[in-house]
Amino acid sequence: MKILILGGGGREHAIGKKLLEGNINIILYFYPGNGGTKLIGSNIEKKCSILDLAMFSKKNNIELTIVGSEIFLVQEVVDLFQFYQLNIIGPNYYSSRLEGDKIFGKSFMKKYGIRTPEYETFDSYNEAKKFLKKKNNPLVIKFNGLASGKGVIIAHNQNDYKKAIKNIMIENKFGKNGKKIIIEEYLNGKEVSILSIFNKKRIIPFLSSKDYKKIGNNDCGLNTGGMGSITPNPYMNSAMWTDFNKNILQPTFEGLISEKLTFLGFLYFGLMIYNNKIYLLEYNTRLGDPETQSLLPLMKNNFLYMLKSFFYEDKINILWKNYSSCCIVLSSLGYPEKYKIGNCISNLDKLEEPFYIAGARKENQQWYTSGGRVLNVIGIDKNIKYARENAYKKINNIKCNNLYYRKDIGLY
Ligand code: AMP
Ligand code: GLY
């Protein structure tokens, strides 16, 4: 069976490795892929439009495409593949707006009574400025589009507010969609990510995870795409699961059905536990990066069989290992702002599994950094304490100038 995976991060390497477990007859293709995916399949090296990718799939008899990265979703890749009768896992454009258009996502949450922080939306810089003049509490100012986790600014005072709206709305720092913003109540709580799978008839949540979004130790500094993750999330006790099922999952399912936002794919709930209640911050319509990298090693099922039987026969029985997993992201120094690439990485070939490559490439037997997030190292143990120790021990052997990682992943 030939499978195409769209994306070039650690998540896509993890999806590829998991698909290969127990399935010897799979041939993997990646676009654009990375130095790691090249070791387990073929990267499509030339620059492709989504139409090129559909034609490639037709010509090469690709039986299934899995969309890893959101970038392809907002380009309407699913609609196009379906037009050519190609099997693809992911939301059509209409449904992907839950992620790609944050204002659409928030109004969906309001309409269906899904618990979410209070918010206002603005498309005028002057109106936003006027609204913020009366405020003096921490607020979250969000760019209304995709920005790899970086378009969310936590602003504490008048100076921060001014800088944030200027960056987004005047200087278009995160992209052209900067004309629209969300200003949201700031919740200082514990983050939870719940990834789930949706087949138009049911949503089945996976284990909970915790993503470490900020660049610095103790959650300091700028938001990033994610600097580490653990699975399961220790804050997600049974009371929180009950709260999630009642106030987030069930009304989401009802809303998706009512609004015909249905698809075969993944739904990611970005959550915050605050004052013992769970709030939904955002939906993503794909798997999370780096949550996937700590989650998939704990799945006992044959991943491909699980996907096929759920999507095409509505049968599912997911079994999880009773272990904890800790994923540490090694990034280029300077990320999420400016950074240099092309640094040599030593001992990567000796790294013990599981690990996943993101922004790294191999040339003449030598590994080099090639992106912001470079490598994901995973530790697994019955106890999260030893899972994290295991991951950090593995990192000690990696030698590279200008690589950075947080020291507190897994310390909650
Ligand atoms: P989002 O893309 O909306 O999930 O935001 C990205 C990250 O920004 C979240 O994972 C949180 O770390 C942070 N964030 C977003 N909204 C809030 C909020 N209302 N309160 C506190 N932190 C937030
Ligand atoms: N870990 C955050 C994301 O995948 O968006």
CSV table of C-alpha atoms and ligand atoms in Angstrom, one decimal:
chain,number,residue,atom,x,y,z
A,1,MET,CA,0.0,0.0,0.0
A,2,LYS,CA,1.3,3.4,-0.9
A,3,ILE,CA,0.7,6.3,1.5
A,4,LEU,CA,1.5,10.0,1.2
A,5,ILE,CA,2.0,12.1,4.3
A,6,LEU,CA,1.9,15.9,4.0
A,7,GLY,CA,4.2,17.9,6.2
A,8,GLY,CA,7.8,18.1,7.1
A,9,GLY,CA,8.0,18.0,10.9
A,10,GLY,CA,8.7,15.6,13.7
A,11,ARG,CA,4.9,14.8,13.7
A,12,GLU,CA,5.1,13.5,10.2
A,13,HIS,CA,8.2,11.4,10.9
A,14,ALA,CA,6.3,10.0,13.9
A,15,ILE,CA,3.2,9.2,11.9
A,16,GLY,CA,5.4,7.5,9.3
A,17,LYS,CA,7.3,5.4,11.8
A,18,LYS,CA,4.0,4.3,13.5
A,19,LEU,CA,2.4,3.3,10.2
A,20,LEU,CA,5.4,1.1,9.4
A,21,GLU,CA,5.2,-0.8,12.7
A,22,GLY,CA,3.8,-4.2,11.9
A,23,ASN,CA,3.0,-3.3,8.3
A,24,ILE,CA,5.8,-4.4,6.0
A,25,ASN,CA,4.0,-3.8,2.8
A,26,ILE,CA,3.7,-0.1,3.1
A,27,ILE,CA,5.6,2.4,0.9
A,28,LEU,CA,5.7,5.9,2.3
A,29,TYR,CA,6.0,9.2,0.4
A,30,PHE,CA,6.3,12.5,2.1
A,31,TYR,CA,5.9,16.1,1.0
A,32,PRO,CA,8.0,18.0,1.7
A,33,GLY,CA,9.3,15.6,4.4
A,34,ASN,CA,12.7,16.0,6.2
A,35,GLY,CA,16.0,14.2,6.7
A,36,GLY,CA,14.3,11.6,8.9
A,37,THR,CA,11.3,10.8,6.6
A,38,LYS,CA,13.8,10.3,3.8
A,39,LEU,CA,15.2,7.3,5.8
A,40,ILE,CA,11.8,5.6,6.0
A,41,GLY,CA,10.3,6.6,2.6
A,42,SER,CA,10.7,8.9,-0.3
A,43,ASN,CA,10.5,12.7,0.0
A,44,ILE,CA,9.0,14.5,-3.0
A,45,GLU,CA,11.9,16.8,-3.5
A,46,LYS,CA,10.6,19.4,-6.0
A,47,LYS,CA,8.3,22.2,-5.1
A,48,CYS,CA,4.6,21.1,-5.6
A,49,SER,CA,1.3,22.8,-5.6
A,50,ILE,CA,-1.6,20.8,-4.2
A,51,LEU,CA,-2.7,20.1,-7.8
A,52,ASP,CA,0.8,18.7,-8.5
A,53,LEU,CA,0.4,16.5,-5.3
A,54,ALA,CA,-3.0,15.2,-6.5
A,55,MET,CA,-1.5,14.4,-10.0
A,56,PHE,CA,1.4,12.7,-8.3
A,57,SER,CA,-1.0,10.6,-6.2
A,58,LYS,CA,-3.0,9.6,-9.3
A,59,LYS,CA,0.1,8.7,-11.3
A,60,ASN,CA,1.7,6.7,-8.5
A,61,ASN,CA,-1.5,4.9,-7.3
A,62,ILE,CA,-1.3,6.4,-3.8
A,63,GLU,CA,-4.1,4.7,-1.9
A,64,LEU,CA,-4.2,7.0,1.1
A,65,THR,CA,-3.0,10.6,1.9
A,66,ILE,CA,-2.7,11.8,5.5
A,67,VAL,CA,-2.5,15.5,6.1
A,68,GLY,CA,-0.1,16.3,8.9
A,69,SER,CA,0.3,20.0,8.6
A,70,GLU,CA,-2.4,22.6,8.7
A,71,ILE,CA,-0.8,24.6,5.9
A,72,PHE,CA,-2.2,22.1,3.4
A,73,LEU,CA,-5.7,22.2,4.9
A,74,VAL,CA,-6.3,25.9,4.4
A,75,GLN,CA,-5.1,25.4,0.8
A,76,GLU,CA,-8.1,23.2,0.3
A,77,VAL,CA,-6.1,20.0,-0.3
A,78,VAL,CA,-8.8,17.7,0.9
A,79,ASP,CA,-11.5,19.2,-1.4
A,80,LEU,CA,-9.1,18.9,-4.4
A,81,PHE,CA,-8.1,15.3,-3.6
A,82,GLN,CA,-11.7,14.3,-3.2
A,83,PHE,CA,-12.6,15.9,-6.5
A,84,TYR,CA,-10.1,13.5,-8.1
A,85,GLN,CA,-11.5,10.6,-6.0
A,86,LEU,CA,-8.4,10.2,-4.0
A,87,ASN,CA,-8.6,8.9,-0.4
A,88,ILE,CA,-7.4,11.6,2.0
A,89,ILE,CA,-7.6,12.0,5.8
A,90,GLY,CA,-8.3,15.5,6.9
A,91,PRO,CA,-11.1,18.2,6.9
A,92,ASN,CA,-12.3,19.9,3.8
A,93,TYR,CA,-11.8,23.6,3.6
A,94,TYR,CA,-15.3,24.4,5.1
A,95,SER,CA,-14.4,22.4,8.3
A,96,SER,CA,-10.8,23.4,8.5
A,97,ARG,CA,-12.0,27.0,9.3
A,98,LEU,CA,-12.4,25.7,12.8
A,99,GLU,CA,-8.6,26.0,13.0
A,100,GLY,CA,-7.7,28.4,10.1
A,101,ASP,CA,-10.2,31.1,11.1
A,102,LYS,CA,-10.0,31.6,14.9
A,103,ILE,CA,-13.0,33.9,14.9
A,104,PHE,CA,-15.1,31.3,13.1
A,105,GLY,CA,-13.9,28.7,15.7
A,106,LYS,CA,-14.8,31.0,18.7
A,107,SER,CA,-18.3,31.8,17.3
A,108,PHE,CA,-18.9,28.1,16.9
A,109,MET,CA,-17.9,27.6,20.5
A,110,LYS,CA,-20.3,30.4,21.7
A,111,LYS,CA,-23.2,29.1,19.5
A,112,TYR,CA,-23.0,25.6,20.9
A,113,GLY,CA,-22.3,26.5,24.6
A,114,ILE,CA,-18.8,25.2,24.6
A,115,ARG,CA,-16.9,26.6,27.5
A,116,THR,CA,-14.3,29.1,26.3
A,117,PRO,CA,-12.7,32.3,27.6
A,118,GLU,CA,-14.6,35.6,27.0
A,119,TYR,CA,-13.5,37.5,24.0
A,120,GLU,CA,-14.1,40.4,21.6
A,121,THR,CA,-13.2,40.6,17.9
A,122,PHE,CA,-11.9,43.6,16.0
A,123,ASP,CA,-11.1,44.5,12.5
A,124,SER,CA,-10.3,48.1,13.1
A,125,TYR,CA,-7.0,49.1,14.7
A,126,ASN,CA,-8.6,52.3,16.2
A,127,GLU,CA,-11.5,50.4,17.7
A,128,ALA,CA,-9.1,47.8,19.2
A,129,LYS,CA,-7.0,50.7,20.6
A,130,LYS,CA,-10.1,52.4,22.1
A,131,PHE,CA,-11.2,49.1,23.7
A,132,LEU,CA,-7.8,48.4,25.2
A,133,LYS,CA,-7.4,51.9,26.7
A,134,LYS,CA,-9.9,51.0,29.4
A,135,LYS,CA,-8.1,47.7,30.3
A,136,ASN,CA,-5.3,47.0,32.8
A,137,ASN,CA,-5.4,43.2,33.2
A,138,PRO,CA,-3.5,40.5,31.3
A,139,LEU,CA,-5.2,39.8,27.9
A,140,VAL,CA,-4.5,37.5,25.0
A,141,ILE,CA,-4.3,39.2,21.6
A,142,LYS,CA,-4.6,36.7,18.7
A,143,PHE,CA,-3.9,37.0,15.0
A,144,ASN,CA,-6.9,35.6,13.2
A,145,GLY,CA,-5.1,33.0,11.1
A,146,LEU,CA,-2.4,30.4,11.1
A,147,ALA,CA,1.0,31.4,12.5
A,148,SER,CA,2.6,28.1,13.7
A,149,GLY,CA,1.6,28.9,17.3
A,150,LYS,CA,3.4,32.2,17.2
A,151,GLY,CA,0.5,34.6,16.5
A,152,VAL,CA,-0.8,34.7,20.1
A,153,ILE,CA,0.5,37.4,22.3
A,154,ILE,CA,0.0,37.6,26.0
A,155,ALA,CA,-0.1,41.3,26.9
A,156,HIS,CA,0.1,42.5,30.5
A,157,ASN,CA,-0.1,46.2,30.3
A,158,GLN,CA,-0.8,49.2,28.1
A,159,ASN,CA,2.7,49.0,26.5
A,160,ASP,CA,2.2,45.3,25.6
A,161,TYR,CA,-1.3,45.9,24.2
A,162,LYS,CA,0.0,48.7,21.9
A,163,LYS,CA,2.9,46.7,20.7
A,164,ALA,CA,0.7,43.6,20.1
A,165,ILE,CA,-2.0,45.3,18.0
A,166,LYS,CA,0.7,47.3,16.1
A,167,ASN,CA,2.6,44.1,15.3
A,168,ILE,CA,-0.5,42.2,14.1
A,169,MET,CA,-2.7,44.9,12.6
A,170,ILE,CA,-0.3,47.5,11.2
A,171,GLU,CA,3.0,45.7,10.6
A,172,ASN,CA,1.3,42.4,9.5
A,173,LYS,CA,4.0,40.6,11.4
A,174,PHE,CA,2.1,37.3,11.2
A,175,GLY,CA,0.6,37.6,7.8
A,176,LYS,CA,-1.9,39.4,5.7
A,177,ASN,CA,-4.9,38.4,7.8
A,178,GLY,CA,-3.7,40.8,10.5
A,179,LYS,CA,-6.7,43.0,9.9
A,180,LYS,CA,-8.8,40.9,12.2
A,181,ILE,CA,-7.9,40.1,15.8
A,182,ILE,CA,-9.4,38.4,18.9
A,183,ILE,CA,-8.8,39.9,22.3
A,184,GLU,CA,-9.5,37.3,24.9
A,185,GLU,CA,-9.6,36.9,28.7
A,186,TYR,CA,-6.2,35.5,29.9
A,187,LEU,CA,-6.5,32.3,31.9
A,188,ASN,CA,-3.5,31.5,34.1
A,189,GLY,CA,-4.0,27.7,34.3
A,190,LYS,CA,-2.7,24.3,33.3
A,191,GLU,CA,-2.7,23.5,29.6
A,192,VAL,CA,-4.1,20.2,28.3
A,193,SER,CA,-4.1,19.0,24.7
A,194,ILE,CA,-6.6,16.3,23.7
A,195,LEU,CA,-6.2,14.8,20.3
A,196,SER,CA,-9.1,12.8,18.9
A,197,ILE,CA,-10.3,11.0,15.8
A,198,PHE,CA,-13.5,11.8,14.0
A,199,ASN,CA,-15.4,9.8,11.4
A,200,LYS,CA,-18.6,11.9,11.0
A,201,LYS,CA,-20.4,9.6,13.4
A,202,ARG,CA,-18.3,9.7,16.5
A,203,ILE,CA,-15.3,11.5,18.1
A,204,ILE,CA,-13.0,9.2,20.0
A,205,PRO,CA,-10.5,11.1,22.2
A,206,PHE,CA,-6.9,9.8,22.6
A,207,LEU,CA,-4.9,10.0,25.8
A,208,SER,CA,-4.5,13.6,27.1
A,209,SER,CA,-1.2,15.3,26.6
A,210,LYS,CA,0.5,18.5,27.8
A,211,ASP,CA,2.3,20.7,25.4
A,212,TYR,CA,5.0,23.1,26.6
A,213,LYS,CA,4.3,26.1,24.3
A,214,LYS,CA,6.7,28.8,25.6
A,215,ILE,CA,10.3,29.0,24.6
A,216,GLY,CA,11.8,29.4,28.1
A,217,ASN,CA,12.0,27.3,31.3
A,218,ASN,CA,9.1,27.8,33.7
A,219,ASP,CA,6.9,28.9,30.7
A,220,CYS,CA,8.7,32.2,30.1
A,221,GLY,CA,9.1,34.0,26.9
A,222,LEU,CA,7.5,33.8,23.5
A,223,ASN,CA,5.0,31.2,22.3
A,224,THR,CA,6.4,28.6,19.9
A,225,GLY,CA,5.0,25.7,17.9
A,226,GLY,CA,5.8,23.6,21.1
A,227,MET,CA,9.0,22.8,22.9
A,228,GLY,CA,8.1,19.5,24.4
A,229,SER,CA,5.1,17.3,25.5
A,230,ILE,CA,4.2,14.6,27.9
A,231,THR,CA,1.5,12.0,27.6
A,232,PRO,CA,-0.7,11.4,29.6
A,233,ASN,CA,-1.3,14.9,31.1
A,234,PRO,CA,-1.1,14.5,34.9
A,235,TYR,CA,-3.7,17.3,35.5
A,236,MET,CA,-6.3,15.4,33.5
A,237,ASN,CA,-8.0,13.4,36.3
A,238,SER,CA,-11.4,11.7,36.1
A,239,ALA,CA,-13.3,14.8,37.2
A,240,MET,CA,-11.6,16.8,34.5
A,241,TRP,CA,-12.5,14.1,31.9
A,242,THR,CA,-16.1,14.3,33.0
A,243,ASP,CA,-16.0,18.1,32.7
A,244,PHE,CA,-14.4,17.8,29.3
A,245,ASN,CA,-16.9,15.3,28.0
A,246,LYS,CA,-19.9,17.3,29.2
A,247,ASN,CA,-18.8,20.9,28.4
A,248,ILE,CA,-16.5,20.5,25.5
A,249,LEU,CA,-16.6,17.2,23.6
A,250,GLN,CA,-20.4,16.5,23.6
A,251,PRO,CA,-21.5,20.1,22.5
A,252,THR,CA,-18.6,20.1,19.9
A,253,PHE,CA,-19.9,16.9,18.4
A,254,GLU,CA,-23.5,18.2,18.3
A,255,GLY,CA,-22.3,21.5,16.7
A,256,LEU,CA,-20.2,19.7,14.1
A,257,ILE,CA,-23.2,17.6,13.0
A,258,SER,CA,-25.6,20.5,13.0
A,259,GLU,CA,-23.3,22.7,11.0
A,260,LYS,CA,-22.3,19.9,8.7
A,261,LEU,CA,-18.6,20.4,9.7
A,262,THR,CA,-18.0,16.7,9.2
A,263,PHE,CA,-14.9,14.9,7.9
A,264,LEU,CA,-12.7,11.9,8.3
A,265,GLY,CA,-9.7,13.1,10.3
A,266,PHE,CA,-8.3,14.4,13.6
A,267,LEU,CA,-9.6,17.0,15.9
A,268,TYR,CA,-7.3,18.6,18.4
A,269,PHE,CA,-8.7,20.3,21.5
A,270,GLY,CA,-6.4,23.0,23.0
A,271,LEU,CA,-7.6,23.3,26.6
A,272,MET,CA,-6.8,25.2,29.8
A,273,ILE,CA,-7.8,24.0,33.3
A,274,TYR,CA,-8.5,27.1,35.3
A,275,ASN,CA,-10.2,27.2,38.7
A,276,ASN,CA,-11.0,23.5,38.4
A,277,LYS,CA,-12.9,24.0,35.1
A,278,ILE,CA,-11.8,23.1,31.7
A,279,TYR,CA,-11.9,25.7,28.9
A,280,LEU,CA,-11.4,25.3,25.2
A,281,LEU,CA,-8.9,27.8,23.8
A,282,GLU,CA,-8.8,26.5,20.3
A,283,TYR,CA,-9.5,23.7,17.8
A,284,ASN,CA,-7.0,22.3,15.4
A,285,THR,CA,-8.2,20.0,12.7
A,286,ARG,CA,-5.1,17.8,12.6
A,287,LEU,CA,-2.7,16.0,15.0
A,288,GLY,CA,-0.6,18.2,17.3
A,289,ASP,CA,3.1,18.7,17.1
A,290,PRO,CA,4.8,17.7,19.4
A,291,GLU,CA,1.9,15.9,21.2
A,292,THR,CA,1.8,13.2,18.5
A,293,GLN,CA,5.5,12.4,19.2
A,294,SER,CA,4.7,11.6,22.9
A,295,LEU,CA,1.3,10.0,22.1
A,296,LEU,CA,1.9,7.5,19.3
A,297,PRO,CA,4.7,5.5,21.0
A,298,LEU,CA,2.0,4.6,23.7
A,299,MET,CA,-0.5,3.3,21.2
A,300,LYS,CA,-0.6,-0.5,21.1
A,301,ASN,CA,-2.8,-0.9,18.0
A,302,ASN,CA,-1.6,-1.4,14.5
A,303,PHE,CA,-2.0,2.3,13.5
A,304,LEU,CA,-3.0,1.7,9.9
A,305,TYR,CA,-5.6,-0.9,10.8
A,306,MET,CA,-7.0,1.3,13.5
A,307,LEU,CA,-7.4,4.2,11.1
A,308,LYS,CA,-8.9,2.2,8.3
A,309,SER,CA,-11.4,0.3,10.5
A,310,PHE,CA,-12.5,3.6,12.2
A,311,PHE,CA,-12.8,5.7,9.1
A,312,TYR,CA,-14.3,3.1,6.7
A,313,GLU,CA,-16.1,0.6,9.0
A,314,ASP,CA,-16.8,2.7,12.1
A,315,LYS,CA,-15.1,0.2,14.4
A,316,ILE,CA,-12.6,1.1,17.0
A,317,ASN,CA,-10.9,-0.2,20.1
A,318,ILE,CA,-7.8,1.8,21.0
A,319,LEU,CA,-5.5,0.2,23.4
A,320,TRP,CA,-2.8,2.3,25.2
A,321,LYS,CA,0.3,1.2,27.1
A,322,ASN,CA,0.1,2.0,30.8
A,323,TYR,CA,3.3,4.1,30.5
A,324,SER,CA,4.2,7.8,30.5
A,325,SER,CA,6.0,9.4,27.7
A,326,CYS,CA,8.1,12.6,27.5
A,327,CYS,CA,9.1,14.4,24.3
A,328,ILE,CA,11.8,17.0,24.3
A,329,VAL,CA,12.2,19.4,21.4
A,330,LEU,CA,15.7,20.5,20.5
A,331,SER,CA,15.6,23.7,18.5
A,332,SER,CA,18.0,26.1,16.8
A,333,LEU,CA,19.2,28.8,19.2
A,334,GLY,CA,17.1,31.9,18.5
A,335,TYR,CA,13.9,30.1,17.5
A,336,PRO,CA,11.0,31.2,17.4
A,337,GLU,CA,12.6,34.4,16.1
A,338,LYS,CA,15.7,34.5,13.9
A,339,TYR,CA,18.1,31.5,14.0
A,340,LYS,CA,20.9,30.0,11.9
A,341,ILE,CA,20.8,26.7,10.2
A,342,GLY,CA,23.6,24.4,8.8
A,343,ASN,CA,25.2,23.4,12.1
A,344,CYS,CA,26.7,19.9,12.3
A,345,ILE,CA,24.9,17.4,14.6
A,346,SER,CA,27.0,14.5,15.9
A,347,ASN,CA,25.9,11.1,17.3
A,348,LEU,CA,22.4,11.4,15.8
A,349,ASP,CA,22.8,8.0,14.1
A,350,LYS,CA,23.5,6.4,17.5
A,351,LEU,CA,20.4,7.8,19.2
A,352,GLU,CA,18.1,5.2,20.7
A,353,GLU,CA,14.5,4.9,19.6
A,354,PRO,CA,12.0,6.5,19.8
A,355,PHE,CA,13.1,9.8,18.3
A,356,TYR,CA,11.9,11.9,15.5
A,357,ILE,CA,13.6,14.3,13.1
A,358,ALA,CA,12.1,17.7,12.3
A,359,GLY,CA,14.5,20.4,10.9
A,360,ALA,CA,17.6,18.3,10.1
A,361,ARG,CA,19.0,16.9,6.9
A,362,LYS,CA,21.7,14.3,6.2
A,363,GLU,CA,24.4,15.0,3.6
A,364,ASN,CA,27.4,12.8,2.9
A,365,GLN,CA,26.8,10.9,6.1
A,366,GLN,CA,26.7,14.1,8.2
A,367,TRP,CA,23.6,15.5,9.9
A,368,TYR,CA,23.0,19.3,9.7
A,369,THR,CA,20.3,21.5,11.3
A,370,SER,CA,17.8,22.8,8.7
A,371,GLY,CA,15.0,24.4,10.6
A,372,GLY,CA,13.7,26.0,13.9
A,373,ARG,CA,12.6,22.8,15.6
A,374,VAL,CA,15.3,20.2,14.8
A,375,LEU,CA,14.8,17.0,16.7
A,376,ASN,CA,12.4,15.3,19.1
A,377,VAL,CA,13.8,12.9,21.7
A,378,ILE,CA,11.4,10.7,23.6
A,379,GLY,CA,11.7,8.9,27.0
A,380,ILE,CA,9.2,6.3,28.1
A,381,ASP,CA,8.7,4.7,31.5
A,382,LYS,CA,5.9,3.6,33.9
A,383,ASN,CA,6.6,6.8,35.8
A,384,ILE,CA,6.9,10.3,34.2
A,385,LYS,CA,9.9,11.1,36.4
A,386,TYR,CA,11.9,8.3,34.8
A,387,ALA,CA,10.5,9.0,31.4
A,388,ARG,CA,11.9,12.5,31.5
A,389,GLU,CA,15.2,11.4,32.9
A,390,ASN,CA,15.4,8.8,30.2
A,391,ALA,CA,14.8,11.5,27.5
A,392,TYR,CA,17.3,14.0,29.0
A,393,LYS,CA,19.9,11.2,29.2
A,394,LYS,CA,19.5,10.4,25.5
A,395,ILE,CA,20.0,14.1,24.7
A,396,ASN,CA,23.4,14.2,26.5
A,397,ASN,CA,24.9,12.2,23.7
A,398,ILE,CA,23.9,14.7,21.0
A,399,LYS,CA,26.6,17.2,20.1
A,400,CYS,CA,25.7,20.3,18.2
A,401,ASN,CA,26.5,24.0,18.4
A,402,ASN,CA,23.6,26.4,18.8
A,403,LEU,CA,21.0,23.8,19.8
A,404,TYR,CA,18.6,24.7,22.6
A,405,TYR,CA,16.1,22.8,24.7
A,406,ARG,CA,14.1,23.4,27.8
A,407,LYS,CA,15.3,21.8,31.0
A,408,ASP,CA,11.9,21.5,32.7
A,409,ILE,CA,9.8,19.3,30.3
A,410,GLY,CA,7.9,16.8,32.3
A,411,LEU,CA,8.3,18.7,35.6
A,412,TYR,CA,4.6,19.8,35.1
B,1,AMP,P1,-4.2,29.1,20.6
B,1,AMP,O1,-3.5,29.1,19.3
B,1,AMP,O2,-5.4,29.9,20.7
B,1,AMP,O3,-4.3,27.8,21.3
B,1,AMP,O4,-3.1,29.8,21.5
B,1,AMP,C1,-1.8,29.3,21.6
B,1,AMP,C2,-1.3,29.2,23.0
B,1,AMP,O5,-1.4,30.6,23.6
B,1,AMP,C3,-2.1,28.4,24.0
B,1,AMP,O6,-1.7,27.0,23.9
B,1,AMP,C4,-1.8,29.0,25.3
B,1,AMP,O7,-0.5,28.7,25.7
B,1,AMP,C5,-1.8,30.5,25.0
B,1,AMP,N1,-3.2,31.0,25.1
B,1,AMP,C6,-4.1,31.1,24.2
B,1,AMP,N2,-5.2,31.6,24.7
B,1,AMP,C7,-5.0,31.8,26.0
B,1,AMP,C8,-5.8,32.3,27.1
B,1,AMP,N3,-7.1,32.8,26.9
B,1,AMP,N4,-5.3,32.4,28.3
B,1,AMP,C9,-4.0,31.9,28.5
B,1,AMP,N5,-3.2,31.5,27.5
B,1,AMP,C10,-3.7,31.4,26.3
B,2,GLY,N1,1.3,21.7,19.7
B,2,GLY,C1,0.5,22.7,19.1
B,2,GLY,C2,0.0,22.4,17.8
B,2,GLY,O1,0.3,21.4,17.2
B,2,GLY,O2,-0.6,23.3,17.3
